[in-house]
Short mmCIF file of N, CA, C and O in Angstrom, two decimals:
data_model
loop_
_atom_site.label_atom_id
_atom_site.label_comp_id
_atom_site.label_asym_id
_atom_site.label_seq_id
_atom_site.Cartn_x
_atom_site.Cartn_y
_atom_site.Cartn_z
N MET A 153 1.03 -1.53 0.00
CA MET A 153 -0.05 0.03 0.20
C MET A 153 1.04 1.30 0.26
O MET A 153 1.65 1.29 1.34
N ASP A 154 0.54 2.11 -1.03
CA ASP A 154 1.28 3.41 -0.90
C ASP A 154 1.06 4.89 -0.23
O ASP A 154 -0.11 4.64 -0.17
N GLU A 155 1.57 5.15 0.20
CA GLU A 155 0.90 6.54 0.31
C GLU A 155 -0.42 7.14 -0.45
O GLU A 155 -1.31 8.13 0.00
N SER A 156 -0.71 7.30 -1.75
CA SER A 156 -1.49 7.15 -2.97
C SER A 156 -2.72 6.73 -2.59
O SER A 156 -3.51 7.20 -2.98
N ASP A 157 -2.89 5.36 -2.65
CA ASP A 157 -4.02 4.29 -2.05
C ASP A 157 -4.41 5.28 -0.49
O ASP A 157 -5.79 5.16 0.04
N ASN A 158 -3.98 6.16 0.42
CA ASN A 158 -4.38 6.64 1.96
C ASN A 158 -4.90 7.53 1.51
O ASN A 158 -5.85 8.04 1.89
N LEU A 159 -4.14 8.66 0.50
CA LEU A 159 -5.15 9.64 -0.14
C LEU A 159 -6.21 9.54 -0.87
O LEU A 159 -7.13 10.12 -0.21
N ASP A 160 -6.98 7.99 -2.00
CA ASP A 160 -8.38 8.26 -1.87
C ASP A 160 -8.64 7.76 -1.05
O ASP A 160 -10.19 7.20 -2.42
N SER A 161 -8.62 6.95 0.09
CA SER A 161 -9.40 6.57 0.63
C SER A 161 -10.22 7.90 1.23
O SER A 161 -11.26 7.33 1.71
N GLY A 162 -9.74 9.10 1.74
CA GLY A 162 -10.11 9.83 1.89
C GLY A 162 -10.65 9.74 3.69
O GLY A 162 -10.27 8.31 4.21
N LEU A 163 -11.33 10.04 4.14
CA LEU A 163 -11.92 10.09 5.92
C LEU A 163 -12.97 9.25 5.72
O LEU A 163 -13.14 8.48 6.83
N LEU A 164 -13.90 9.07 5.12
CA LEU A 164 -14.82 7.80 5.16
C LEU A 164 -14.85 6.92 5.16
O LEU A 164 -15.17 5.85 4.35
N GLY A 165 -13.28 6.60 4.37
CA GLY A 165 -12.57 5.01 3.74
C GLY A 165 -12.32 4.52 5.13
O GLY A 165 -11.42 3.58 5.26
N ILE A 166 -13.64 3.94 5.87
CA ILE A 166 -13.59 3.47 7.15
C ILE A 166 -13.91 1.71 6.70
O ILE A 166 -15.23 1.51 6.51
N ALA A 167 -12.87 0.51 7.17
CA ALA A 167 -13.14 -0.77 6.64
C ALA A 167 -13.81 -0.73 8.12
O ALA A 167 -13.26 -0.91 9.17
N LEU A 168 -14.73 -2.00 7.64
CA LEU A 168 -15.51 -2.41 9.49
C LEU A 168 -15.30 -3.97 9.75
O LEU A 168 -15.17 -4.81 8.51
N SER A 169 -14.67 -4.13 10.80
CA SER A 169 -14.40 -5.95 11.07
C SER A 169 -15.10 -6.27 11.33
O SER A 169 -16.10 -6.02 11.99
N ASP A 170 -15.10 -7.67 11.36
CA ASP A 170 -16.63 -8.32 11.86
C ASP A 170 -16.59 -8.64 13.53
O ASP A 170 -17.75 -8.44 13.69
N SER A 171 -16.06 -8.02 14.44
CA SER A 171 -16.31 -8.22 15.44
C SER A 171 -16.82 -6.48 15.75
O SER A 171 -17.94 -6.26 16.28
N ASP A 172 -17.33 -5.48 14.92
CA ASP A 172 -17.69 -4.10 14.93
C ASP A 172 -19.08 -4.81 14.40
O ASP A 172 -20.01 -4.21 15.00
N ALA A 173 -19.45 -5.73 13.23
CA ALA A 173 -20.82 -6.18 12.65
C ALA A 173 -21.27 -6.86 14.15
O ALA A 173 -22.92 -6.56 14.15
N GLU A 174 -20.35 -7.58 14.86
CA GLU A 174 -21.37 -8.28 15.95
C GLU A 174 -21.60 -7.75 17.37
O GLU A 174 -22.53 -8.12 17.80
N SER A 175 -21.40 -6.31 17.73
CA SER A 175 -21.72 -5.80 18.40
C SER A 175 -22.67 -5.07 18.25
O SER A 175 -23.26 -5.15 19.43
N GLY A 176 -23.25 -4.67 17.36
CA GLY A 176 -24.86 -4.15 16.93
C GLY A 176 -25.48 -5.80 17.25
O GLY A 176 -26.55 -4.82 17.65
N ASP A 177 -25.15 -6.99 17.19
CA ASP A 177 -26.14 -8.15 17.75
C ASP A 177 -26.00 -8.04 19.07
O ASP A 177 -27.34 -8.23 19.62
N THR A 178 -25.00 -7.53 19.84
CA THR A 178 -24.95 -7.61 21.24
C THR A 178 -25.63 -6.98 21.57
O THR A 178 -25.87 -6.84 22.80
N ALA A 179 -25.89 -5.37 21.12
CA ALA A 179 -26.52 -4.69 21.42
C ALA A 179 -27.78 -4.93 21.61
O ALA A 179 -28.80 -4.47 22.39
N THR A 180 -28.16 -5.15 20.34
CA THR A 180 -29.95 -5.87 20.11
C THR A 180 -30.55 -7.11 21.57
O THR A 180 -31.47 -6.86 22.49
N ALA A 181 -28.92 -7.96 21.70
CA ALA A 181 -29.29 -8.65 22.80
C ALA A 181 -29.39 -8.05 24.09
O ALA A 181 -30.47 -8.45 24.76
N THR A 182 -28.59 -7.13 24.60
CA THR A 182 -28.77 -6.71 25.68
C THR A 182 -30.21 -5.86 26.51
O THR A 182 -30.31 -5.72 27.34
N LYS A 183 -30.22 -5.35 24.75
CA LYS A 183 -31.66 -4.53 25.24
C LYS A 183 -32.50 -5.21 25.82
O LYS A 183 -33.53 -5.82 26.63
N LYS A 184 -32.93 -6.88 25.10
CA LYS A 184 -34.07 -7.47 25.33
C LYS A 184 -33.96 -8.40 26.58
O LYS A 184 -34.86 -8.05 27.44
N VAL A 185 -32.49 -8.52 27.24
CA VAL A 185 -31.72 -8.79 28.56
C VAL A 185 -32.51 -7.64 29.49
O VAL A 185 -33.04 -8.33 30.88
N SER A 186 -32.17 -6.66 29.37
CA SER A 186 -32.65 -5.62 29.87
C SER A 186 -34.24 -5.00 30.26
O SER A 186 -34.60 -4.96 31.22
N GLN A 187 -35.35 -5.80 29.35
CA GLN A 187 -36.70 -5.28 29.80
C GLN A 187 -36.52 -6.42 30.26
O GLN A 187 -37.88 -6.84 30.91
N GLU A 188 -36.30 -7.98 29.42
CA GLU A 188 -36.58 -9.39 30.91
C GLU A 188 -36.46 -8.90 32.51
O GLU A 188 -37.44 -9.01 33.01
N ALA A 189 -35.38 -8.44 32.41
CA ALA A 189 -34.94 -8.28 33.99
C ALA A 189 -36.21 -7.01 34.43
O ALA A 189 -35.91 -6.88 35.91
N ARG A 190 -36.26 -6.30 34.10
CA ARG A 190 -37.09 -4.75 34.10
C ARG A 190 -39.00 -5.52 34.76
O ARG A 190 -39.28 -5.12 35.48
N THR A 191 -39.21 -6.38 34.04
CA THR A 191 -40.52 -6.76 33.84
C THR A 191 -40.10 -8.29 34.56
O THR A 191 -41.16 -9.71 34.73
N ALA A 192 -38.78 -8.58 35.55
CA ALA A 192 -39.20 -10.06 35.69
C ALA A 192 -39.80 -10.32 37.33
O ALA A 192 -40.14 -11.46 37.92
N GLN A 193 -40.03 -9.44 37.91
CA GLN A 193 -41.04 -9.37 39.02
C GLN A 193 -41.99 -9.62 38.74
O GLN A 193 -43.19 -9.76 38.03
N SER A 194 -42.45 -10.96 39.57
CA SER A 194 -43.89 -11.51 39.25
C SER A 194 -44.81 -11.00 39.83
O SER A 194 -45.31 -9.91 40.74
N GLU A 195 -46.73 -11.11 39.62
CA GLU A 195 -47.61 -10.44 40.21
C GLU A 195 -47.82 -10.46 41.73
O GLU A 195 -47.65 -9.77 42.43
N GLN A 196 -47.42 -11.63 42.62
CA GLN A 196 -47.59 -12.19 43.43
C GLN A 196 -46.36 -11.48 44.30
O GLN A 196 -46.28 -11.07 45.73
N ASP A 197 -44.93 -11.20 43.92
CA ASP A 197 -44.22 -10.51 44.22
C ASP A 197 -44.62 -8.53 44.38
O ASP A 197 -44.08 -7.79 45.45
N PHE A 198 -45.36 -8.43 43.02
CA PHE A 198 -45.17 -6.85 43.01
C PHE A 198 -46.62 -6.82 43.82
O PHE A 198 -46.35 -5.70 44.84
N GLN A 199 -47.47 -7.59 44.43
CA GLN A 199 -48.47 -7.16 45.45
C GLN A 199 -47.86 -7.04 46.55
O GLN A 199 -48.26 -6.71 47.43
N ALA A 200 -47.14 -8.27 47.02
CA ALA A 200 -46.81 -8.49 48.53
C ALA A 200 -45.59 -6.72 48.80
O ALA A 200 -46.78 -6.48 49.85
N VAL A 201 -45.50 -6.22 47.83
CA VAL A 201 -44.54 -5.04 47.81
C VAL A 201 -45.54 -3.73 48.19
O VAL A 201 -45.39 -2.94 48.93
N LYS A 202 -46.07 -4.15 47.30
CA LYS A 202 -47.91 -3.04 47.02
C LYS A 202 -48.10 -3.02 48.64
O LYS A 202 -48.63 -2.05 48.95
N SER A 203 -48.69 -4.44 49.21
CA SER A 203 -49.48 -4.43 50.34
C SER A 203 -48.60 -3.57 51.41
O SER A 203 -49.82 -3.05 52.30
N THR A 204 -47.33 -4.05 51.32
CA THR A 204 -46.23 -3.16 52.39
C THR A 204 -45.78 -1.90 52.21
O THR A 204 -45.16 -0.88 53.28
N TYR A 205 -46.13 -1.04 51.28
CA TYR A 205 -45.43 -0.15 50.58
C TYR A 205 -46.51 1.35 51.65
O TYR A 205 -47.49 1.34 51.34
N ARG A 206 -45.68 2.39 52.03
CA ARG A 206 -45.89 3.46 52.71
C ARG A 206 -45.80 4.67 51.86
O ARG A 206 -44.64 4.86 51.94
N ALA A 207 -46.54 5.56 50.80
CA ALA A 207 -45.26 6.76 50.49
C ALA A 207 -44.67 7.52 51.95
O ALA A 207 -45.22 7.77 53.32
N LYS A 208 -43.56 7.86 51.98
CA LYS A 208 -43.69 8.81 52.52
C LYS A 208 -43.90 10.13 52.39
O LYS A 208 -43.73 11.11 51.55
N VAL A 209 -43.90 10.77 54.12
CA VAL A 209 -44.73 12.52 53.74
C VAL A 209 -43.99 12.89 54.78
O VAL A 209 -43.31 12.56 56.08
N GLU A 210 -43.52 14.42 54.35
CA GLU A 210 -42.42 14.65 55.12
C GLU A 210 -43.38 16.28 55.75
O GLU A 210 -44.32 16.59 54.71
N ASN A 211 -43.58 16.07 56.73
CA ASN A 211 -44.52 17.01 57.45
C ASN A 211 -43.60 17.65 59.12
O ASN A 211 -44.18 18.36 59.43
N GLY A 212 -42.10 18.36 58.41
CA GLY A 212 -41.48 19.09 59.18
C GLY A 212 -40.62 18.53 60.16
O GLY A 212 -40.09 18.96 61.16
N GLU A 213 -40.86 17.13 60.22
CA GLU A 213 -40.35 16.40 61.25
C GLU A 213 -38.90 15.78 60.96
O GLU A 213 -38.42 14.96 62.02
N ILE A 214 -38.29 16.24 59.81
CA ILE A 214 -36.89 15.38 59.81
C ILE A 214 -36.00 15.83 60.73
O ILE A 214 -34.99 14.88 60.80
N TRP A 215 -35.79 16.92 61.19
CA TRP A 215 -34.92 17.24 61.61
C TRP A 215 -34.77 16.44 63.27
O TRP A 215 -33.68 16.39 64.25
N LYS A 216 -35.93 15.75 63.61
CA LYS A 216 -36.02 14.84 64.92
C LYS A 216 -35.69 13.23 64.26
O LYS A 216 -34.99 13.18 65.26
N THR A 217 -35.13 13.03 63.56
CA THR A 217 -34.09 11.84 63.00
C THR A 217 -32.73 11.98 63.52
O THR A 217 -31.93 11.35 63.12
N VAL A 218 -32.70 13.05 63.33
CA VAL A 218 -30.92 14.01 62.82
C VAL A 218 -30.28 13.64 64.66
O VAL A 218 -30.69 13.51 65.37
N ARG A 219 -29.12 12.89 64.70
CA ARG A 219 -28.96 12.65 65.82
C ARG A 219 -27.37 13.57 66.04
O ARG A 219 -26.54 13.43 65.32
N LEU A 220 -27.18 14.10 67.31
CA LEU A 220 -26.27 15.29 67.64
C LEU A 220 -25.81 14.59 68.68
O LEU A 220 -26.40 14.25 69.38
N PRO A 221 -24.72 14.39 69.39
CA PRO A 221 -23.84 15.83 68.31
C PRO A 221 -23.48 13.75 67.28
O PRO A 221 -23.41 13.22 66.79
N LEU A 222 -22.75 15.03 66.20
CA LEU A 222 -22.64 14.53 64.73
C LEU A 222 -21.38 13.63 64.91
O LEU A 222 -20.36 13.88 66.30
N GLY A 223 -21.27 12.78 64.12
CA GLY A 223 -20.37 11.30 64.26
C GLY A 223 -18.70 12.37 64.15
O GLY A 223 -18.78 13.07 63.54
N PRO A 224 -17.66 11.47 64.23
CA PRO A 224 -16.58 12.13 63.46
C PRO A 224 -16.00 12.27 62.29
O PRO A 224 -15.92 13.59 61.34
N GLN A 225 -16.82 11.45 61.45
CA GLN A 225 -17.05 11.97 60.03
C GLN A 225 -18.53 11.67 59.24
O GLN A 225 -19.25 10.94 59.40
N VAL A 226 -19.56 12.30 58.07
CA VAL A 226 -20.53 12.96 58.87
C VAL A 226 -20.68 12.58 56.85
O VAL A 226 -19.86 13.46 55.81
N SER A 227 -21.24 11.93 56.71
CA SER A 227 -21.37 10.81 54.76
C SER A 227 -22.50 11.86 54.34
O SER A 227 -22.98 12.81 54.90
N LYS A 228 -22.15 12.02 53.18
CA LYS A 228 -23.10 13.18 51.91
C LYS A 228 -24.60 12.99 52.20
O LYS A 228 -25.12 14.37 52.87
N PRO A 229 -25.10 11.45 52.52
CA PRO A 229 -26.20 11.39 52.82
C PRO A 229 -26.54 12.05 54.04
O PRO A 229 -27.81 12.58 54.12
N GLU A 230 -26.20 11.90 55.06
CA GLU A 230 -26.52 12.25 56.45
C GLU A 230 -26.32 14.02 56.04
O GLU A 230 -26.85 14.89 56.83
N VAL A 231 -25.65 14.60 55.54
CA VAL A 231 -25.46 16.17 55.53
C VAL A 231 -26.17 16.69 54.54
O VAL A 231 -27.20 17.33 54.68
N GLN A 232 -26.79 16.16 53.39
CA GLN A 232 -28.55 16.06 52.88
C GLN A 232 -29.23 16.27 53.85
O GLN A 232 -30.66 16.89 53.40
N THR A 233 -29.26 15.09 54.65
CA THR A 233 -30.31 14.74 55.63
C THR A 233 -30.20 16.37 56.90
O THR A 233 -31.84 17.38 56.96
N LEU A 234 -29.20 16.87 57.46
CA LEU A 234 -29.09 17.60 58.13
C LEU A 234 -29.75 19.21 57.35
O LEU A 234 -30.36 20.11 57.36
N LEU A 235 -29.19 19.35 56.15
CA LEU A 235 -29.68 20.05 55.14
C LEU A 235 -31.31 20.25 54.85
O LEU A 235 -31.75 21.64 54.36
N HIS A 236 -31.69 19.18 54.38
CA HIS A 236 -33.08 19.06 54.11
C HIS A 236 -34.26 19.47 55.05
O HIS A 236 -34.98 20.45 54.96
N ALA A 237 -33.74 18.77 56.43
CA ALA A 237 -34.17 19.41 57.72
C ALA A 237 -34.42 20.86 57.48
O ALA A 237 -35.64 21.41 58.79
N VAL A 238 -33.41 21.73 57.48
CA VAL A 238 -33.64 23.00 58.00
C VAL A 238 -34.39 23.56 57.12
O VAL A 238 -35.31 24.34 57.31
N GLU A 239 -34.12 23.24 56.08
CA GLU A 239 -35.05 23.82 55.12
C GLU A 239 -36.86 23.26 55.25
O GLU A 239 -37.02 24.49 55.06
N GLU A 240 -36.70 22.46 55.56
CA GLU A 240 -38.16 21.66 55.65
C GLU A 240 -39.03 22.78 57.08
O GLU A 240 -39.96 23.42 56.58
N LEU A 241 -38.00 22.59 57.50
CA LEU A 241 -38.61 23.15 58.83
C LEU A 241 -38.86 25.43 58.77
O LEU A 241 -40.06 26.08 58.78
N TYR A 242 -37.93 25.67 57.42
CA TYR A 242 -37.89 26.77 57.22
C TYR A 242 -39.21 27.15 55.88
O TYR A 242 -40.05 27.91 56.33
N PHE A 243 -39.25 26.07 55.15
CA PHE A 243 -40.41 26.35 54.41
C PHE A 243 -41.99 25.98 54.83
O PHE A 243 -42.91 26.48 55.32
N PHE A 244 -42.09 25.66 56.00
CA PHE A 244 -43.24 25.73 57.54
C PHE A 244 -43.38 26.71 57.73
O PHE A 244 -44.26 26.69 58.75
N ARG A 245 -42.53 27.44 58.03
CA ARG A 245 -42.83 28.64 58.54
C ARG A 245 -41.74 28.31 60.32
O ARG A 245 -42.95 29.40 61.42
N ARG A 246 -41.36 27.58 60.70
CA ARG A 246 -41.38 27.49 62.26
C ARG A 246 -39.65 27.67 62.20
O ARG A 246 -38.83 26.96 62.53
N PHE A 247 -39.33 28.83 62.28
CA PHE A 247 -38.08 29.73 62.01
C PHE A 247 -37.36 29.73 62.94
O PHE A 247 -36.17 29.50 63.38
N SER A 248 -37.86 29.55 64.37
CA SER A 248 -37.37 29.82 65.76
C SER A 248 -36.92 28.18 65.88
O SER A 248 -35.42 28.18 66.64
N GLU A 249 -37.35 26.89 65.23
CA GLU A 249 -36.56 25.89 65.18
C GLU A 249 -35.86 25.65 64.63
O GLU A 249 -35.00 25.01 64.19
N GLY A 250 -35.54 26.29 63.26
CA GLY A 250 -35.35 26.08 62.05
C GLY A 250 -33.75 26.78 62.36
O GLY A 250 -32.63 26.03 62.12
N ALA A 251 -33.85 28.02 63.53
CA ALA A 251 -32.56 28.83 63.46
C ALA A 251 -31.82 27.79 64.85
O ALA A 251 -30.49 27.68 64.62
N ARG A 252 -33.03 27.78 65.78
CA ARG A 252 -32.23 26.19 66.70
C ARG A 252 -31.39 25.46 66.29
O ARG A 252 -30.47 24.94 66.45
N PHE A 253 -31.77 24.98 65.55
CA PHE A 253 -31.64 23.29 64.49
C PHE A 253 -30.09 24.00 64.13
O PHE A 253 -29.43 23.07 64.22
N ALA A 254 -29.77 24.75 62.73
CA ALA A 254 -29.26 24.85 62.42
C ALA A 254 -27.89 25.46 63.51
O ALA A 254 -26.45 25.48 63.03
N ARG A 255 -28.14 26.63 64.67
CA ARG A 255 -26.70 26.71 65.77
C ARG A 255 -26.68 25.47 65.93
O ARG A 255 -25.26 25.08 65.93
N SER A 256 -27.45 24.35 66.24
CA SER A 256 -27.28 23.55 67.16
C SER A 256 -25.52 22.47 66.14
O SER A 256 -24.88 22.16 66.24
N VAL A 257 -26.39 22.30 64.82
CA VAL A 257 -25.40 21.71 63.69
C VAL A 257 -24.26 22.65 63.92
O VAL A 257 -23.28 21.84 63.74
N ILE A 258 -24.20 23.73 62.78
CA ILE A 258 -23.11 24.73 63.39
C ILE A 258 -21.80 24.61 64.57
O ILE A 258 -20.52 24.47 64.71
N ASP A 259 -22.71 24.61 65.89
CA ASP A 259 -21.83 24.11 67.14
C ASP A 259 -21.12 22.90 67.28
O ASP A 259 -20.52 23.05 67.55
N ASP A 260 -21.87 21.52 66.65
CA ASP A 260 -21.01 20.65 66.84
C ASP A 260 -20.61 20.51 65.94
O ASP A 260 -19.42 19.54 66.28
N ASP A 261 -20.11 21.31 64.66
CA ASP A 261 -19.43 20.58 63.93
C ASP A 261 -17.97 22.00 64.96
O ASP A 261 -16.93 21.40 64.41
N ALA A 262 -18.05 23.21 64.97
CA ALA A 262 -17.18 23.55 65.45
C ALA A 262 -15.83 24.04 64.71
O ALA A 262 -14.52 23.85 65.31
N GLY A 263 -16.22 24.11 63.67
CA GLY A 263 -14.77 23.69 62.66
C GLY A 263 -14.31 22.88 62.65
O GLY A 263 -12.73 22.92 62.14
N SER A 264 -14.55 22.06 62.88
CA SER A 264 -13.79 20.18 63.21
C SER A 264 -14.01 19.55 61.46
O SER A 264 -12.90 18.90 61.08
N GLY A 265 -14.57 19.90 60.60
CA GLY A 265 -14.89 20.13 59.77
C GLY A 265 -15.17 18.56 58.78
O GLY A 265 -15.15 17.67 58.04
N LYS A 266 -16.42 17.90 60.17
CA LYS A 266 -16.81 17.11 59.84
C LYS A 266 -18.04 17.74 58.87
O LYS A 266 -18.37 16.22 58.49
N VAL A 267 -18.74 18.36 58.68
CA VAL A 267 -19.64 18.96 57.71
C VAL A 267 -18.83 19.79 56.77
O VAL A 267 -17.95 20.77 57.19
N ASP A 268 -18.90 19.71 55.52
CA ASP A 268 -17.91 20.28 54.28
C ASP A 268 -18.71 21.78 54.57
O ASP A 268 -19.63 22.34 55.01
N GLY A 269 -17.83 22.94 53.78
CA GLY A 269 -18.01 23.51 53.90
C GLY A 269 -19.03 24.69 52.88
O GLY A 269 -19.55 25.34 53.28
N ASP A 270 -19.39 23.76 51.62
CA ASP A 270 -20.78 24.41 51.43
C ASP A 270 -22.25 24.02 51.63
O ASP A 270 -22.76 25.14 52.11
N ALA A 271 -21.88 23.49 53.02
CA ALA A 271 -23.43 23.09 53.38
C ALA A 271 -23.49 23.66 54.69
O ALA A 271 -24.22 24.17 55.12
N LEU A 272 -22.18 24.14 55.64
CA LEU A 272 -21.53 24.89 56.73
C LEU A 272 -22.38 26.51 56.02
O LEU A 272 -23.47 26.96 56.82
N LYS A 273 -21.98 26.79 54.94
CA LYS A 273 -22.59 27.74 54.52
C LYS A 273 -23.96 27.58 54.48
O LYS A 273 -24.84 29.29 54.35
N THR A 274 -23.94 26.66 53.66
CA THR A 274 -26.25 26.96 53.65
C THR A 274 -26.77 26.84 55.00
O THR A 274 -27.68 27.48 54.97
N LEU A 275 -26.52 25.91 55.67
CA LEU A 275 -26.89 26.15 57.38
C LEU A 275 -26.79 27.81 58.44
O LEU A 275 -27.92 28.65 58.34
N LEU A 276 -26.22 28.24 57.58
CA LEU A 276 -25.38 29.66 58.14
C LEU A 276 -26.64 30.35 57.33
O LEU A 276 -26.96 31.09 57.84
N TYR A 277 -26.71 30.24 56.33
CA TYR A 277 -28.05 31.19 55.49
C TYR A 277 -29.11 31.07 55.93
O TYR A 277 -30.24 31.84 56.57
N TYR A 278 -29.38 30.06 56.06
CA TYR A 278 -31.18 29.84 56.89
C TYR A 278 -30.92 29.62 58.38
O TYR A 278 -31.90 30.59 58.52
N GLU A 279 -30.24 29.86 58.98
CA GLU A 279 -29.86 29.93 60.24
C GLU A 279 -30.41 32.01 60.17
O GLU A 279 -30.91 31.90 60.57
N LYS A 280 -29.10 32.79 59.48
CA LYS A 280 -29.46 34.26 59.48
C LYS A 280 -31.02 34.41 59.01
O LYS A 280 -32.11 35.05 59.46
N LYS A 281 -31.48 33.73 57.70
CA LYS A 281 -32.87 34.08 56.94
C LYS A 281 -33.71 33.61 57.97
O LYS A 281 -34.93 34.06 58.23
N CYS A 282 -33.78 32.15 58.91
CA CYS A 282 -35.12 32.13 60.10
C CYS A 282 -34.64 33.58 61.24
O CYS A 282 -35.87 33.88 61.69
N ASN A 283 -33.44 33.63 61.06
CA ASN A 283 -33.34 35.33 62.52
C ASN A 283 -33.80 36.58 61.95
O ASN A 283 -34.41 36.80 62.79
N GLU A 284 -34.14 36.12 60.64
CA GLU A 284 -34.55 37.87 60.33
C GLU A 284 -36.21 37.50 59.82
O GLU A 284 -36.89 38.70 60.55
N LYS A 285 -36.58 36.45 59.53
CA LYS A 285 -37.92 36.29 60.05
C LYS A 285 -38.69 36.60 61.28
O LYS A 285 -39.72 37.07 61.42
N ILE A 286 -37.92 35.94 61.91
CA ILE A 286 -38.30 36.11 63.79
C ILE A 286 -38.41 37.54 63.94
O ILE A 286 -39.00 37.77 64.66
N ASP A 287 -37.34 38.39 64.05
CA ASP A 287 -37.15 39.80 63.90
C ASP A 287 -38.34 40.36 63.09
O ASP A 287 -38.88 41.52 63.44
N SER A 288 -38.98 40.52 62.18
CA SER A 288 -39.80 41.01 61.09
C SER A 288 -41.17 40.10 61.61
O SER A 288 -41.78 41.77 61.78
N ASN A 289 -41.44 39.12 62.32
CA ASN A 289 -42.21 38.97 62.66
C ASN A 289 -42.63 39.21 63.55
O ASN A 289 -43.81 39.78 64.65
N SER A 290 -41.58 39.61 64.79
CA SER A 290 -41.76 40.24 66.49
C SER A 290 -41.92 42.43 65.72
O SER A 290 -42.41 42.25 66.98
N MET A 291 -41.55 42.47 65.30
CA MET A 291 -41.77 43.71 64.66
C MET A 291 -43.19 44.00 63.87
O MET A 291 -43.78 45.79 64.40
N LYS A 292 -43.51 43.17 63.62
CA LYS A 292 -45.46 43.29 63.38
C LYS A 292 -46.37 43.63 64.39
O LYS A 292 -46.25 42.95 65.40
N PRO A 293 -47.47 44.52 64.45
CA PRO A 293 -48.37 44.78 65.42
C PRO A 293 -49.08 43.79 65.49
O PRO A 293 -49.65 42.79 64.92
#
């Protein structure tokens, strides 16, 4: 093969090998397997799960599930629970509880790095917003 053959083949002169052609068949087979796996649950199994399922209703009580003091290292799901708890208290207009909860988490961390910096900023923000709402509500007649 000389250099002129490479130039004549151009950019689209690509040859497919047998393994490339077979990979299309594999994708179809994988799709069938994934559809079977998705519907593999029997009707009896589904009814058993359905009978025990209860929708999770959030009503401003997430903060009660948080255990303080925090452990030596707080996982990402635990940090999310902390943030959701203070956000929920704010949303339900329970500002004094929200400010107290945020302050208790901030004090528990006390610069130890258990909670990441962004989460601490968010907790401080909600503490500030809760305190502002408390102050503005106390000014109203």
